[in-house]
PDB file of C-alpha atoms in Angstrom:
ATOM      1  CA  MET M   1     -95.531  68.751 -30.739  1.00  0.00           C
ATOM      2  CA  SER M   2     -96.898  65.253 -31.277  1.00  0.00           C
ATOM      3  CA  ARG M   3     -93.660  64.263 -33.018  1.00  0.00           C
ATOM      4  CA  ALA M   4     -91.671  65.196 -29.920  1.00  0.00           C
ATOM      5  CA  LEU M   5     -94.064  63.156 -27.792  1.00  0.00           C
ATOM      6  CA  ILE M   6     -93.674  60.140 -30.064  1.00  0.00           C
ATOM      7  CA  LEU M   7     -89.888  60.445 -30.015  1.00  0.00           C
ATOM      8  CA  SER M   8     -89.848  60.675 -26.237  1.00  0.00           C
ATOM      9  CA  CYS M   9     -92.054  57.573 -25.994  1.00  0.00           C
ATOM     10  CA  VAL M  10     -89.749  55.681 -28.338  1.00  0.00           C
ATOM     11  CA  ALA M  11     -86.726  56.741 -26.294  1.00  0.00           C
ATOM     12  CA  LEU M  12     -88.460  55.649 -23.092  1.00  0.00           C
ATOM     13  CA  ALA M  13     -89.334  52.272 -24.603  1.00  0.00           C
ATOM     14  CA  ALA M  14     -85.746  51.776 -25.773  1.00  0.00           C
ATOM     15  CA  ALA M  15     -84.393  52.644 -22.328  1.00  0.00           C
ATOM     16  CA  THR M  16     -86.843  50.249 -20.695  1.00  0.00           C
ATOM     17  CA  LEU M  17     -85.934  47.379 -22.988  1.00  0.00           C
ATOM     18  CA  SER M  18     -82.227  47.960 -22.525  1.00  0.00           C
ATOM     19  CA  ALA M  19     -82.709  47.349 -18.792  1.00  0.00           C
ATOM     20  CA  CYS M  20     -83.712  43.735 -19.522  1.00  0.00           C
ATOM     21  CA  ALA M  21     -81.220  40.953 -19.174  1.00  0.00           C
ATOM     22  CA  PRO M  22     -78.736  40.910 -22.030  1.00  0.00           C
ATOM     23  CA  TYR M  23     -79.054  38.248 -24.699  1.00  0.00           C
ATOM     24  CA  GLU M  24     -76.798  35.322 -23.994  1.00  0.00           C
ATOM     25  CA  PRO M  25     -76.407  32.786 -26.795  1.00  0.00           C
ATOM     26  CA  GLU M  26     -76.477  29.103 -25.926  1.00  0.00           C
ATOM     27  CA  PRO M  27     -73.030  27.579 -25.445  1.00  0.00           C
ATOM     28  CA  VAL M  28     -71.905  25.455 -28.379  1.00  0.00           C
ATOM     29  CA  SER M  29     -68.875  23.644 -26.988  1.00  0.00           C
ATOM     30  CA  PRO M  30     -68.345  21.568 -23.838  1.00  0.00           C
ATOM     31  CA  TYR M  31     -65.903  24.215 -22.601  1.00  0.00           C
ATOM     32  CA  GLN M  32     -68.541  26.940 -22.956  1.00  0.00           C
ATOM     33  CA  TRP M  33     -71.110  24.805 -21.119  1.00  0.00           C
ATOM     34  CA  GLN M  34     -68.644  24.215 -18.300  1.00  0.00           C
ATOM     35  CA  GLN M  35     -67.866  27.923 -18.052  1.00  0.00           C
ATOM     36  CA  ARG M  36     -71.585  28.715 -17.962  1.00  0.00           C
ATOM     37  CA  GLN M  37     -72.245  26.185 -15.205  1.00  0.00           C
ATOM     38  CA  GLU M  38     -69.332  27.470 -13.116  1.00  0.00           C
ATOM     39  CA  ARG M  39     -70.569  31.057 -13.512  1.00  0.00           C
ATOM     40  CA  ILE M  40     -74.069  30.037 -12.393  1.00  0.00           C
ATOM     41  CA  GLN M  41     -72.630  28.228  -9.359  1.00  0.00           C
ATOM     42  CA  ARG M  42     -70.526  31.277  -8.400  1.00  0.00           C
ATOM     43  CA  GLN M  43     -73.562  33.581  -8.727  1.00  0.00           C
ATOM     44  CA  GLU M  44     -75.711  31.288  -6.589  1.00  0.00           C
ATOM     45  CA  ALA M  45     -73.004  30.999  -3.913  1.00  0.00           C
ATOM     46  CA  GLU M  46     -72.700  34.798  -3.831  1.00  0.00           C
ATOM     47  CA  ARG M  47     -76.481  35.157  -3.512  1.00  0.00           C
ATOM     48  CA  LEU M  48     -76.515  32.720  -0.589  1.00  0.00           C
ATOM     49  CA  ARG M  49     -73.663  34.608   1.132  1.00  0.00           C
ATOM     50  CA  ARG M  50     -75.601  37.858   0.759  1.00  0.00           C
ATOM     51  CA  CYS M  51     -78.717  36.223   2.203  1.00  0.00           C
ATOM     52  CA  GLU M  52     -76.776  35.076   5.264  1.00  0.00           C
ATOM     53  CA  THR M  53     -75.783  38.653   6.095  1.00  0.00           C
ATOM     54  CA  MET M  54     -79.099  40.349   5.281  1.00  0.00           C
ATOM     55  CA  ASP M  55     -81.697  41.397   7.835  1.00  0.00           C
ATOM     56  CA  GLN M  56     -84.264  38.614   7.680  1.00  0.00           C
ATOM     57  CA  GLN M  57     -87.122  41.025   8.372  1.00  0.00           C
ATOM     58  CA  SER M  58     -86.367  43.244   5.367  1.00  0.00           C
ATOM     59  CA  GLU M  59     -88.335  43.361   2.131  1.00  0.00           C
ATOM     60  CA  ARG M  60     -85.128  42.712   0.196  1.00  0.00           C
ATOM     61  CA  TYR M  61     -84.569  39.457   2.093  1.00  0.00           C
ATOM     62  CA  ALA M  62     -88.113  38.318   1.321  1.00  0.00           C
ATOM     63  CA  ARG M  63     -87.622  39.163  -2.353  1.00  0.00           C
ATOM     64  CA  GLU M  64     -84.097  37.801  -2.911  1.00  0.00           C
ATOM     65  CA  CYS M  65     -83.849  34.939  -0.437  1.00  0.00           C
ATOM     66  CA  PRO M  66     -86.833  32.642  -0.844  1.00  0.00           C
ATOM     67  CA  ARG M  67     -86.956  29.681   1.488  1.00  0.00           C
ATOM     68  CA  THR M  68     -85.684  26.386   0.120  1.00  0.00           C
ATOM     69  CA  GLY M  69     -88.617  24.314  -1.068  1.00  0.00           C
ATOM     70  CA  ALA M  70     -90.983  27.289  -1.115  1.00  0.00           C
ATOM     71  CA  SER M  71     -92.978  27.905  -4.274  1.00  0.00           C
ATOM     72  CA  GLN M  72     -91.976  30.982  -6.199  1.00  0.00           C
TER      73      GLN M  72
END
């Protein structure tokens, strides 16, 4: 019985850790750095577009769209 409990805890821990952001190695070439920067810029532009269309009174807006210059 305790073995099944331990196994279920291990499985839960593994599932929890797999939900974390994936490991991304540091770029090693100028091309890789450029690609990384462009990806970050695209993601930020998409986030800003989403914030423009979101209800400003929602919890999601407060969580995902902090004011510029506000401390996080």
